[in-house]
PDB file of C-alpha atoms in Angstrom:
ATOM      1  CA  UNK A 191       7.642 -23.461  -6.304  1.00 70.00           C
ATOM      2  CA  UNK A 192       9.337 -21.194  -3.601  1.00 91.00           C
ATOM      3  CA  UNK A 193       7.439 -18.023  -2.713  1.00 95.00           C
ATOM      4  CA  UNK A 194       7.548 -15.176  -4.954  1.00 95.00           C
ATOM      5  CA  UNK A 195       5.624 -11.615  -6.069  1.00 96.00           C
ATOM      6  CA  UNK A 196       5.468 -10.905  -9.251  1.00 95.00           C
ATOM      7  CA  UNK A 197       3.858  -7.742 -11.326  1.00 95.00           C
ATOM      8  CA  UNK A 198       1.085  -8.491 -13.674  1.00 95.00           C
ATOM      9  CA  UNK A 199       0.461  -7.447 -16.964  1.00 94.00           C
ATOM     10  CA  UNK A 200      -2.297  -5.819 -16.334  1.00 95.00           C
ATOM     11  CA  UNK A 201      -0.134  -3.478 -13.133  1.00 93.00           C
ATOM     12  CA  UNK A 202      -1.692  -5.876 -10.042  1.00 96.00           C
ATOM     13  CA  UNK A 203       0.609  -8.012  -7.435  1.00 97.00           C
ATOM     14  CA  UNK A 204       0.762 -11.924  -7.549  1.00 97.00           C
ATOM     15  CA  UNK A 205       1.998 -13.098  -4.143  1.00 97.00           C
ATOM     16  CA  UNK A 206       2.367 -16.902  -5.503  1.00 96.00           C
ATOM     17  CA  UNK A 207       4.804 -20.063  -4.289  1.00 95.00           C
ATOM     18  CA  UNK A 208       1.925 -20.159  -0.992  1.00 96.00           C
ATOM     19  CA  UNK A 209       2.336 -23.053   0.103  1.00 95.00           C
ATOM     20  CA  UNK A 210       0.655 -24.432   3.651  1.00 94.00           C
ATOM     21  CA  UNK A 211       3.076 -23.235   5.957  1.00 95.00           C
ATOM     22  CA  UNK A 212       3.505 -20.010   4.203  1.00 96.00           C
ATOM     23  CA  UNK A 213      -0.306 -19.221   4.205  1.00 96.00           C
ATOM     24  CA  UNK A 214      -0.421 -20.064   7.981  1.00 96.00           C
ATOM     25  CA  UNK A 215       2.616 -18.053   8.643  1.00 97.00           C
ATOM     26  CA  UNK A 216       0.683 -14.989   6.702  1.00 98.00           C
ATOM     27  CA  UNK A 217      -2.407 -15.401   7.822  1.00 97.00           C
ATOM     28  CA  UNK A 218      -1.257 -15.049  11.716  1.00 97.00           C
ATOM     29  CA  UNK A 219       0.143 -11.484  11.101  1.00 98.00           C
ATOM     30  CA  UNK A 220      -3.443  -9.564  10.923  1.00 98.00           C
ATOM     31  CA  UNK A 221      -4.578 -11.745  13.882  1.00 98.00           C
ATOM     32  CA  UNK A 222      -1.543 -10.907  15.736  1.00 97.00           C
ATOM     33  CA  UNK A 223      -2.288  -6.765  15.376  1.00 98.00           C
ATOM     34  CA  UNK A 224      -5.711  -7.168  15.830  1.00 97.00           C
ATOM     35  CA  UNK A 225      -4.501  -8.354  19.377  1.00 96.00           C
ATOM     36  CA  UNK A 226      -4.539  -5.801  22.230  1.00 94.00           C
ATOM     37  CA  UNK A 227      -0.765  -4.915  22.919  1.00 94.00           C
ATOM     38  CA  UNK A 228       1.245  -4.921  26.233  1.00 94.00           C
ATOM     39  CA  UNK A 229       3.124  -2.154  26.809  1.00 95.00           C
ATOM     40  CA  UNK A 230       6.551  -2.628  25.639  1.00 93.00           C
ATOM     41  CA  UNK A 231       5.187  -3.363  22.583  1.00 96.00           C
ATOM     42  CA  UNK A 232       2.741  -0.120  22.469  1.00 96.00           C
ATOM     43  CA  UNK A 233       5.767   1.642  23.807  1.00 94.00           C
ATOM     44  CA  UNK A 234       7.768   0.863  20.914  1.00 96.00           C
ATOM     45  CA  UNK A 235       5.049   1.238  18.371  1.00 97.00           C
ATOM     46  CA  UNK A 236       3.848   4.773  19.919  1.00 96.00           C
ATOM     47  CA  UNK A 237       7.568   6.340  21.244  1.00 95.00           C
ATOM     48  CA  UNK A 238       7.156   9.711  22.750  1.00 96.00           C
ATOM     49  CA  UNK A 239       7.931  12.422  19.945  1.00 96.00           C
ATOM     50  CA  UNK A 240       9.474  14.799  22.312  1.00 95.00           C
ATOM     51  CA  UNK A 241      11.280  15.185  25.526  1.00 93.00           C
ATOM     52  CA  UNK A 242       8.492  18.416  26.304  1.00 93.00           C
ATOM     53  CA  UNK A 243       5.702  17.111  28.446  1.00 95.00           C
ATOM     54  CA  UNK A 244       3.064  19.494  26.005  1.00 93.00           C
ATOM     55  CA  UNK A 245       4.054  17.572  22.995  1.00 93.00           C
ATOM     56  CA  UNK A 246       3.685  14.472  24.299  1.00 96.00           C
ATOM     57  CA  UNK A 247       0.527  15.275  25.171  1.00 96.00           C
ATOM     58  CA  UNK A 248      -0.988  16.771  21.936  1.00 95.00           C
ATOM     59  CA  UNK A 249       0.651  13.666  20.386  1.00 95.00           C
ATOM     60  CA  UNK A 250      -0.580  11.218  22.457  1.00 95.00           C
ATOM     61  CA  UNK A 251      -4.343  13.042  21.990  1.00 96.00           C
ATOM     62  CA  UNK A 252      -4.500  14.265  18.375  1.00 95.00           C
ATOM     63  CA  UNK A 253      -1.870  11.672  16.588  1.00 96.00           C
ATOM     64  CA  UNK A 254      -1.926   8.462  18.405  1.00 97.00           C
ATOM     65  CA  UNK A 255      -5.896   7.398  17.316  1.00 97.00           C
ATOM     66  CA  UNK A 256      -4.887   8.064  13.790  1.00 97.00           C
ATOM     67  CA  UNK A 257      -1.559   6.227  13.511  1.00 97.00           C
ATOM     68  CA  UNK A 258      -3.768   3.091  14.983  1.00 97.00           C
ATOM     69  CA  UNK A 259      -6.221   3.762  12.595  1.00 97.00           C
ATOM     70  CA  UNK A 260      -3.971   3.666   9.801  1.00 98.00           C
ATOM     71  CA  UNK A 261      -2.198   0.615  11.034  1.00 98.00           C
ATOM     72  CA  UNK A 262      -5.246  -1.186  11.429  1.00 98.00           C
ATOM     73  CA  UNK A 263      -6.489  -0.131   8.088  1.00 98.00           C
ATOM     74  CA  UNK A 264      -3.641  -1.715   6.835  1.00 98.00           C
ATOM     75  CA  UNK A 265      -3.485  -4.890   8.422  1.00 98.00           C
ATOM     76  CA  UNK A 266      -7.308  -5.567   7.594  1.00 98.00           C
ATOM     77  CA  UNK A 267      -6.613  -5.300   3.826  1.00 98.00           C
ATOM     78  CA  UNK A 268      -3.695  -7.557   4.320  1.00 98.00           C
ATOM     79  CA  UNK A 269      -5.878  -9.685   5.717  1.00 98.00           C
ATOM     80  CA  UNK A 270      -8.944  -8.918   3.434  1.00 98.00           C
ATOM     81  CA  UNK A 271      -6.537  -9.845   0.558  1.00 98.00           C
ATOM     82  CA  UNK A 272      -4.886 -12.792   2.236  1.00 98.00           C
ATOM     83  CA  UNK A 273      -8.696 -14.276   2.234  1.00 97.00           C
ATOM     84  CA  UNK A 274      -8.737 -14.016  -1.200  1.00 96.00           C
ATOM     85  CA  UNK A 275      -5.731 -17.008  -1.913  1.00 96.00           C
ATOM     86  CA  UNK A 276      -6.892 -19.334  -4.297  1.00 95.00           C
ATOM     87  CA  UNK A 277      -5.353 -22.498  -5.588  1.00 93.00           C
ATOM     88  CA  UNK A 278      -2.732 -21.878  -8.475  1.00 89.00           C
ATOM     89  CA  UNK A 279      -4.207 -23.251 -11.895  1.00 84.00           C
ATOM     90  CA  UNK A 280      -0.031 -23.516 -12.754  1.00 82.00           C
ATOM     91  CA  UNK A 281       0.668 -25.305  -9.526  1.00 79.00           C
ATOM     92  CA  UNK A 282      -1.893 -26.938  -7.446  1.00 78.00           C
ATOM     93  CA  UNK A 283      -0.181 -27.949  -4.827  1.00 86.00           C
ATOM     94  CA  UNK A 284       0.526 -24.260  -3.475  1.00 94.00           C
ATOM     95  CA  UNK A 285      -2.051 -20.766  -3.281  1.00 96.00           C
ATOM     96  CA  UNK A 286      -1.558 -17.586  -5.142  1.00 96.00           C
ATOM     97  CA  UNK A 287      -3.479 -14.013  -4.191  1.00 97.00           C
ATOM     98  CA  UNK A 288      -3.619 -10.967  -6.850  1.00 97.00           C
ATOM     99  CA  UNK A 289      -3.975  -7.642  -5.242  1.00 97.00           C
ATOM    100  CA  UNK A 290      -3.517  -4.102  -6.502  1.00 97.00           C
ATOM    101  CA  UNK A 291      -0.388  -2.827  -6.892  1.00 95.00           C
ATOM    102  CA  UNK A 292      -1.195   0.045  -4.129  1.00 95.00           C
ATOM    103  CA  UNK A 293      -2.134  -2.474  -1.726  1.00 96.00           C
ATOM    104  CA  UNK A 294       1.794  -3.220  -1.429  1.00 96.00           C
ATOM    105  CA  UNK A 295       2.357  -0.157   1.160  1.00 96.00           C
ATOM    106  CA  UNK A 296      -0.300  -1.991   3.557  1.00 97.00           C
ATOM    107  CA  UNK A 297       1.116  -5.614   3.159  1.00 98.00           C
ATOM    108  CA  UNK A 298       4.583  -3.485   3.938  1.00 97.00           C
ATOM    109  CA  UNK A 299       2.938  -1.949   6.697  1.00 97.00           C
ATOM    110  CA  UNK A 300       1.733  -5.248   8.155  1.00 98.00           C
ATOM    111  CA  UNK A 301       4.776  -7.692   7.498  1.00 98.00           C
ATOM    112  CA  UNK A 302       7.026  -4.587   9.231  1.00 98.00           C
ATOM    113  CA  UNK A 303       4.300  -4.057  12.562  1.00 98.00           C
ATOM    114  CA  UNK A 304       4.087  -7.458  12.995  1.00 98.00           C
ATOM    115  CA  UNK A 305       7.760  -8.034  13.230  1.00 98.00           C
ATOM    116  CA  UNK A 306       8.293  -5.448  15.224  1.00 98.00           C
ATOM    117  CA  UNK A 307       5.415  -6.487  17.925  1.00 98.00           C
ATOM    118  CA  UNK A 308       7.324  -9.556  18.053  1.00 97.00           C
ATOM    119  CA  UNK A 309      10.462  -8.141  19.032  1.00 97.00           C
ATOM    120  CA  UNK A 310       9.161  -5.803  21.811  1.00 97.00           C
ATOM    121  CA  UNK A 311       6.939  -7.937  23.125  1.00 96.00           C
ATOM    122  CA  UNK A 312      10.452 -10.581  23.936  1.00 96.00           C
ATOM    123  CA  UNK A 313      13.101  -8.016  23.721  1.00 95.00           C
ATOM    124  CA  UNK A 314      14.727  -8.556  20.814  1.00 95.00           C
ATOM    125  CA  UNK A 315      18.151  -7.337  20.734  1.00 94.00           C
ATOM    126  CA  UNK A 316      20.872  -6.858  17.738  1.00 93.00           C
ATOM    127  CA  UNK A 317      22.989  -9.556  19.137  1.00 92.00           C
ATOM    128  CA  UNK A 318      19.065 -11.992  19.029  1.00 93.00           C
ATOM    129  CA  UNK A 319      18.893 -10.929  15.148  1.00 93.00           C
ATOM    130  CA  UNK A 320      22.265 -11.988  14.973  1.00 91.00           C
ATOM    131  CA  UNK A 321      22.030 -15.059  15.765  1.00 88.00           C
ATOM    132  CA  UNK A 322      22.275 -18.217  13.065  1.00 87.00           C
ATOM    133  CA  UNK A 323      19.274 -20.109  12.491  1.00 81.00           C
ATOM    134  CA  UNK A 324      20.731 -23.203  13.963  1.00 83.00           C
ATOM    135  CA  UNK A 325      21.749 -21.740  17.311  1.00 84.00           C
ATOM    136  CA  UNK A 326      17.846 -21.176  18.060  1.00 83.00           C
ATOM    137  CA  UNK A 327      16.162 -23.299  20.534  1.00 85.00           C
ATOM    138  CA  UNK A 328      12.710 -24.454  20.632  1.00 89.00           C
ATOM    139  CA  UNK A 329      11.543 -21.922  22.493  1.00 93.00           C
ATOM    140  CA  UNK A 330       8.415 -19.654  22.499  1.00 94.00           C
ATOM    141  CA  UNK A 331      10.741 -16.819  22.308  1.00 95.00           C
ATOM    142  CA  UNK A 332      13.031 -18.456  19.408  1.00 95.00           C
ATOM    143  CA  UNK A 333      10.314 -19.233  17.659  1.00 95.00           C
ATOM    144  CA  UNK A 334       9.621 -15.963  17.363  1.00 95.00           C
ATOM    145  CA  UNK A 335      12.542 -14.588  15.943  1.00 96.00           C
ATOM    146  CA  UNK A 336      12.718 -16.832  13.391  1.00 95.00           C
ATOM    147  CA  UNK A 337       9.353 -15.805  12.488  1.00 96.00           C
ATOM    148  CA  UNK A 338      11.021 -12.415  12.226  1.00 97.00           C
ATOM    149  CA  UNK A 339      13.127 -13.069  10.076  1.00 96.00           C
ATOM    150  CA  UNK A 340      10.538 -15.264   7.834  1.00 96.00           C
ATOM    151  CA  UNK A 341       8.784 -12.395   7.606  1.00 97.00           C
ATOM    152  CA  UNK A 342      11.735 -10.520   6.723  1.00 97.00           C
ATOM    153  CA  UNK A 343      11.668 -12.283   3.676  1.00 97.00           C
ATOM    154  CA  UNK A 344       8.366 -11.404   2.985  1.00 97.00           C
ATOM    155  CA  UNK A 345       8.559  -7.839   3.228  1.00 98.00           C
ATOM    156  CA  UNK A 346      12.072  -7.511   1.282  1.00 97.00           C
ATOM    157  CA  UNK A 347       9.527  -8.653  -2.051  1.00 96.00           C
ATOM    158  CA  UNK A 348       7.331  -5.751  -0.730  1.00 97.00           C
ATOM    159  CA  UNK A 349      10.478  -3.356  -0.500  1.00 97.00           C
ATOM    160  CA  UNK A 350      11.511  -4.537  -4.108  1.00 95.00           C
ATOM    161  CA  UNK A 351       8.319  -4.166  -5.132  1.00 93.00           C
ATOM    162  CA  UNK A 352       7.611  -0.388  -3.707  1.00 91.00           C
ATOM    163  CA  UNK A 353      10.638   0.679  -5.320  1.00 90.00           C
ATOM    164  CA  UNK A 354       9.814  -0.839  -8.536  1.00 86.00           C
ATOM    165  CA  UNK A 355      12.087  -3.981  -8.513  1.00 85.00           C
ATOM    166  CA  UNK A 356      10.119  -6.466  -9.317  1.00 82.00           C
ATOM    167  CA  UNK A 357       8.702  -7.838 -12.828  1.00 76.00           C
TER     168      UNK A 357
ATOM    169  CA  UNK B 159      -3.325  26.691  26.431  1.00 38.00           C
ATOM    170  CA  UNK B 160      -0.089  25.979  24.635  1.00 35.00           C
ATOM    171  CA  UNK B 161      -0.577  26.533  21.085  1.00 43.00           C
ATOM    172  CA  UNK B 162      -1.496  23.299  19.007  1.00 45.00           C
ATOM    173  CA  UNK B 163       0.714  22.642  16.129  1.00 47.00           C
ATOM    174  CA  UNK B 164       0.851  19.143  15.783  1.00 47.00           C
ATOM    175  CA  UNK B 165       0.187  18.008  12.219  1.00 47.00           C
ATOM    176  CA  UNK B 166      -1.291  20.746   9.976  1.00 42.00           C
ATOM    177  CA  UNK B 167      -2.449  19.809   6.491  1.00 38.00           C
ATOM    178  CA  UNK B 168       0.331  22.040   5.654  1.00 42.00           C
ATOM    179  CA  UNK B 169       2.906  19.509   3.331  1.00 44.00           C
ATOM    180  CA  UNK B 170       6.144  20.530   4.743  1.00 47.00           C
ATOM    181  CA  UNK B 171       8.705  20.958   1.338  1.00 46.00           C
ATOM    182  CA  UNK B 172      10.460  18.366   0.834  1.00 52.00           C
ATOM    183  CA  UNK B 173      14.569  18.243   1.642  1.00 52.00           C
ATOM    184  CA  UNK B 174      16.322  19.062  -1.109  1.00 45.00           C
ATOM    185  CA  UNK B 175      15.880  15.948  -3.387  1.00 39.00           C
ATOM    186  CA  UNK B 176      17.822  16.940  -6.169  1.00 39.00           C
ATOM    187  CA  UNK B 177      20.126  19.109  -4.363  1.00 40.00           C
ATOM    188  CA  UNK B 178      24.338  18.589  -4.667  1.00 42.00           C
ATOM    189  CA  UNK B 179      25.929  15.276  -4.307  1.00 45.00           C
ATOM    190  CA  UNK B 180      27.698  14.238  -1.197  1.00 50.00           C
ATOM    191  CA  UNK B 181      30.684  13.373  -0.668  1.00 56.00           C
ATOM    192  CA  UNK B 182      30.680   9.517   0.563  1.00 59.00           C
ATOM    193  CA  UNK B 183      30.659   9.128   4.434  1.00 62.00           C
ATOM    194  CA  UNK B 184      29.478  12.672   4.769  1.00 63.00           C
ATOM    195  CA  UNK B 185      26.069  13.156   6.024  1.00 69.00           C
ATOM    196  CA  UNK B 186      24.643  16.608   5.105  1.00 64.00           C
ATOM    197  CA  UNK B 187      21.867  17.350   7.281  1.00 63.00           C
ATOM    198  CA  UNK B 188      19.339  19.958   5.533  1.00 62.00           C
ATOM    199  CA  UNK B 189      18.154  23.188   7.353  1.00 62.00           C
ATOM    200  CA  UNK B 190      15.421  25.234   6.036  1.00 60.00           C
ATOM    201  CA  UNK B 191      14.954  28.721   5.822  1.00 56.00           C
ATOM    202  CA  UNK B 192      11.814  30.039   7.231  1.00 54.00           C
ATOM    203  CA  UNK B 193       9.954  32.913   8.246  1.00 53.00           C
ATOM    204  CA  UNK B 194      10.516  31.824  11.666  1.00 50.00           C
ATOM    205  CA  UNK B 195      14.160  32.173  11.068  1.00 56.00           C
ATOM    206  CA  UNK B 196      13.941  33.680  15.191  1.00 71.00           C
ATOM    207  CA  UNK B 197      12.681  30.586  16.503  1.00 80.00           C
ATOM    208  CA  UNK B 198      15.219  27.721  17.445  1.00 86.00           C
ATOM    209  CA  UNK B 199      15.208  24.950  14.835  1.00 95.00           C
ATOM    210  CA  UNK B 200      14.376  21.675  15.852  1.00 96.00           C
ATOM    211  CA  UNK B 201      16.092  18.499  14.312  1.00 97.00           C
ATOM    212  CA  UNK B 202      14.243  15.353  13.581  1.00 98.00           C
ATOM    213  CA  UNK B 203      15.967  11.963  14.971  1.00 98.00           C
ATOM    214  CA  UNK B 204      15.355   8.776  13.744  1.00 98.00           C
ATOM    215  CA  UNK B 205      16.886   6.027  16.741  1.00 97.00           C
ATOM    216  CA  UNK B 206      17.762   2.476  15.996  1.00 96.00           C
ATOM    217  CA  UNK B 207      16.269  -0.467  17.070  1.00 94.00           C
ATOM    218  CA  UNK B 208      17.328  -4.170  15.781  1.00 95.00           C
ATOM    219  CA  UNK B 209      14.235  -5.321  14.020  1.00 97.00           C
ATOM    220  CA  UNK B 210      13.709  -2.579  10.951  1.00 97.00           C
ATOM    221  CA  UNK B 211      15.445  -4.119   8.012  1.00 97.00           C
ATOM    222  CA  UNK B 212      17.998  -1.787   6.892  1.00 97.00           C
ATOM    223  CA  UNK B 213      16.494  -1.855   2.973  1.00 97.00           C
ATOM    224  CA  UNK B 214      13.585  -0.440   4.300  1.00 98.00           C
ATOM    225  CA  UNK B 215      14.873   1.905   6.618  1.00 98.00           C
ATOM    226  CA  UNK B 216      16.662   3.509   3.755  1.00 98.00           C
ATOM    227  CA  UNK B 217      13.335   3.018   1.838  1.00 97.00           C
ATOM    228  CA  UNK B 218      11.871   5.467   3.938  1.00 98.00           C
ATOM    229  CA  UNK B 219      14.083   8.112   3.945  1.00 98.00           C
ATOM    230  CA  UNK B 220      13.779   8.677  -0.013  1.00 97.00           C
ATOM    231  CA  UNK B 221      10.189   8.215   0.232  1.00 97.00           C
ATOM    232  CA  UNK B 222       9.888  11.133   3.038  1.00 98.00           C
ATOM    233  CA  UNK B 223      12.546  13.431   2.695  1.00 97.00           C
ATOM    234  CA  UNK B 224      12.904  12.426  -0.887  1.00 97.00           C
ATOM    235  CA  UNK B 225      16.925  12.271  -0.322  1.00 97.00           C
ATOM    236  CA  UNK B 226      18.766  10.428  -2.720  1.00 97.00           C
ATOM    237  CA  UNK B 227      19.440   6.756  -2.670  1.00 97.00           C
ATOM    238  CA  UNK B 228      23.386   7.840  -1.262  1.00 97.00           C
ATOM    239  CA  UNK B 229      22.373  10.009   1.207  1.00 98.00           C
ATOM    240  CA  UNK B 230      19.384   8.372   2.551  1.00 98.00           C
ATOM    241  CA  UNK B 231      21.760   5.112   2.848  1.00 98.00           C
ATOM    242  CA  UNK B 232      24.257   7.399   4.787  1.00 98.00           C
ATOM    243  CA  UNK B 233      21.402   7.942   7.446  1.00 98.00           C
ATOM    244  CA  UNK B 234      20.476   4.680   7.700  1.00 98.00           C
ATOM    245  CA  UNK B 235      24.610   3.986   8.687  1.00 98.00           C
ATOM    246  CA  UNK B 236      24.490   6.338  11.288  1.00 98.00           C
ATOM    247  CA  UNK B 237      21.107   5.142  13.015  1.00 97.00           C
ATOM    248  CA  UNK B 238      22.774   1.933  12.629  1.00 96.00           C
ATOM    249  CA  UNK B 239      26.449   2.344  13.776  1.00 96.00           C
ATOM    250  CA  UNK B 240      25.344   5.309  15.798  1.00 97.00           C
ATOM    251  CA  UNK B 241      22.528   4.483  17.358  1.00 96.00           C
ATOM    252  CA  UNK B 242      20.627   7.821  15.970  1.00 97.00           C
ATOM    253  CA  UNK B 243      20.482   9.964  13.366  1.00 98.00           C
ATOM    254  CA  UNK B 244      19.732  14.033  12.929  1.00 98.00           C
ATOM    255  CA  UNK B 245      17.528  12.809   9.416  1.00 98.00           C
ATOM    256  CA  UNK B 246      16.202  16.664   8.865  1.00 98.00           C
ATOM    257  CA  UNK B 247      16.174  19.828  10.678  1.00 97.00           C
ATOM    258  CA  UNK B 248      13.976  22.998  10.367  1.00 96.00           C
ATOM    259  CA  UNK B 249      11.236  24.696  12.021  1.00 95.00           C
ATOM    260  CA  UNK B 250       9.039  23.053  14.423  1.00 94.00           C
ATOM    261  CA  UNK B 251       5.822  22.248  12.224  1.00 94.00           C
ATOM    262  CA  UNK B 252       7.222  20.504   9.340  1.00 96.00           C
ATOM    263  CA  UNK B 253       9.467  19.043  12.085  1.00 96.00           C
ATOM    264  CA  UNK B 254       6.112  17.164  13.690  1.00 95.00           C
ATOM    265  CA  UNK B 255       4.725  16.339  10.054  1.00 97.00           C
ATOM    266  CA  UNK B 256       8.151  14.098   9.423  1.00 98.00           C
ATOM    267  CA  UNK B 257       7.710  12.656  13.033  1.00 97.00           C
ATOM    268  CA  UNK B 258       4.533  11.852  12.394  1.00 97.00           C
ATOM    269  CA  UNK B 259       5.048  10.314   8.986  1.00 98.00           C
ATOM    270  CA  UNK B 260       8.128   8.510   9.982  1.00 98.00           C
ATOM    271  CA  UNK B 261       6.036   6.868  13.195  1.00 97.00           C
ATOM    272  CA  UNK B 262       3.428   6.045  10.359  1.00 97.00           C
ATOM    273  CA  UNK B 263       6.501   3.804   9.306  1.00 98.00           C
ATOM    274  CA  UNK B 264       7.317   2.746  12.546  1.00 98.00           C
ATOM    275  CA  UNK B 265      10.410   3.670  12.814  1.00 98.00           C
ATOM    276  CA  UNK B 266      11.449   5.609  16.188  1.00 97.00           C
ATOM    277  CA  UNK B 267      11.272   9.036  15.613  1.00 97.00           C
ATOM    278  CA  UNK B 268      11.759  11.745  17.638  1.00 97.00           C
ATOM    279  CA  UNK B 269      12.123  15.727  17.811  1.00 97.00           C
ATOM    280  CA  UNK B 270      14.621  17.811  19.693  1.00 96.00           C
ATOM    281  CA  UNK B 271      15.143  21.700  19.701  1.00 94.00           C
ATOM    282  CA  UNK B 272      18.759  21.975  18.056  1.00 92.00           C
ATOM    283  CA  UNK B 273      21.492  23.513  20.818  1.00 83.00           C
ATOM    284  CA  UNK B 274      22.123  27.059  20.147  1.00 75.00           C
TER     285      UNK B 274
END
């Protein structure tokens, strides 16, 4: 059974089709935002708002704590949730996880950071994302993008799902 | 001390969500009317980068501005094929809310006074 979310009856999420490399895969995005971030990556995640030097500095003083705070709110219910996967009764060879529906923003939130903190931290360009699947090498750096765009998969379910297209 | 207006509880209104259709390819960018009609408007920009899936980019444009699906699509062309995007324009605090939420998103947002 191939990964899949799927509403309830009863209005929750059913992130099911988990199978062992899936749950790994998921399971590494909280631990890779809990991680302190170079830079790049904290330059990408945290852009100046404003070419005025005052702005910047309000921002970086009154806005910045609370954008991590949210972000790491979200990530630790991703991860709270994630550590909730139980066998499937339907399938026992994969896991399934049911979450409230309004949890979807902070799985969202999550699969979207963590994508995005790999491709600052190795410079992901269009032309990288471009690139097919079998011109990757087994790098460090490869292996990241295609994690990106695993992930991509992920989070299109959460997109579908925030704007209602899912059953 | 400069004056600190970032990110008042105030909810900025929303860009017109149900306001007229546009024509395809044309981009409409909303300006708001506000008591501080003397004060230079400032436009919110929204730059591309080549991880943010375009689905949700376009996502988030309905969801803050509440634009329609068409004309929140249209923005997410011109960030794309651009390389920015003017996504709103209007007076300077509702300008910082929409940076603000649209960082919440993580997507590269920034604030410019418009040109005269």
């Amino acid at each position: 059974m191939s990964l899949h979310l799927q509403r309830l009856a009863d209005g929750n999420l059913c992130l099911a089709g988990v199978d062992e490399s899936w749950r790994h895969i998921l399971s590494s995005v909280p631990v890779l935002l809990a991680e302190p971030q170079p830079p790049a990556v904290r330059e990408r995640l945290l852009p100046k708002p404003s070419s005025q030097e005052n702005i910047n500095r309000d921002w970086r003083e009154l806005v910045v704590p609370g954008l991590e705070a949210l972000w790491r709110t979200n990530y630790e219910l991703m991860a709270a949730d994630l550590g909730r996967l139980e066998k499937d009764p339907a399938h026992g060879e994969s896991w399934r996880v049911v979450f409230p529906a309004n949890h979807a923003a902070a799985w969202l939130s999550a699969l979207n950071q963590a994508r995005l903190v790999m491709g600052s931290r190795w410079n992901v360009t269009e032309a990288d994302m471009n690139r097919p699947a079998r011109h990757l090498k087994p790098t460090e750096r490869d292996h990241d993008i295609f994690l990106i765009h695993l992930l991509a998969y992920v989070e299109q379910m959460f997109i579908d799902a925030e704007e209602g297209n899912i059953q | 001390m400069a004056k600190r207006t970032l990110f008042s509880s105030r909810t900025p209104p929303r860009a017109d969500a149900a306001g007229p259709a546009t024509a395809p390819g044309v981009i409409e960018t909303v300006t708001e009317q506000t008591k501080t009609d003397l004060a230079p408007p400032w436009h919110v920009i929204v730059r591309n980068d080549p991880i943010n899936l375009m689905s949700y980019v376009t996502m988030v444009f309905q969801k803050v501005f509440g634009y329609p699906r068409q004309k929140a699509k249209a923005h997410m062309m011109e960030v794309h094929t651009r390389g920015q995007s003017i996504v709103w324009t209007g007076g300077r605090e509702p300008a910082e809310h929409y940076v603000h939420v649209l960082q919440q998103y993580h997507l590269m947002a920034i604030m410019e006074k418009a040109q005269p």
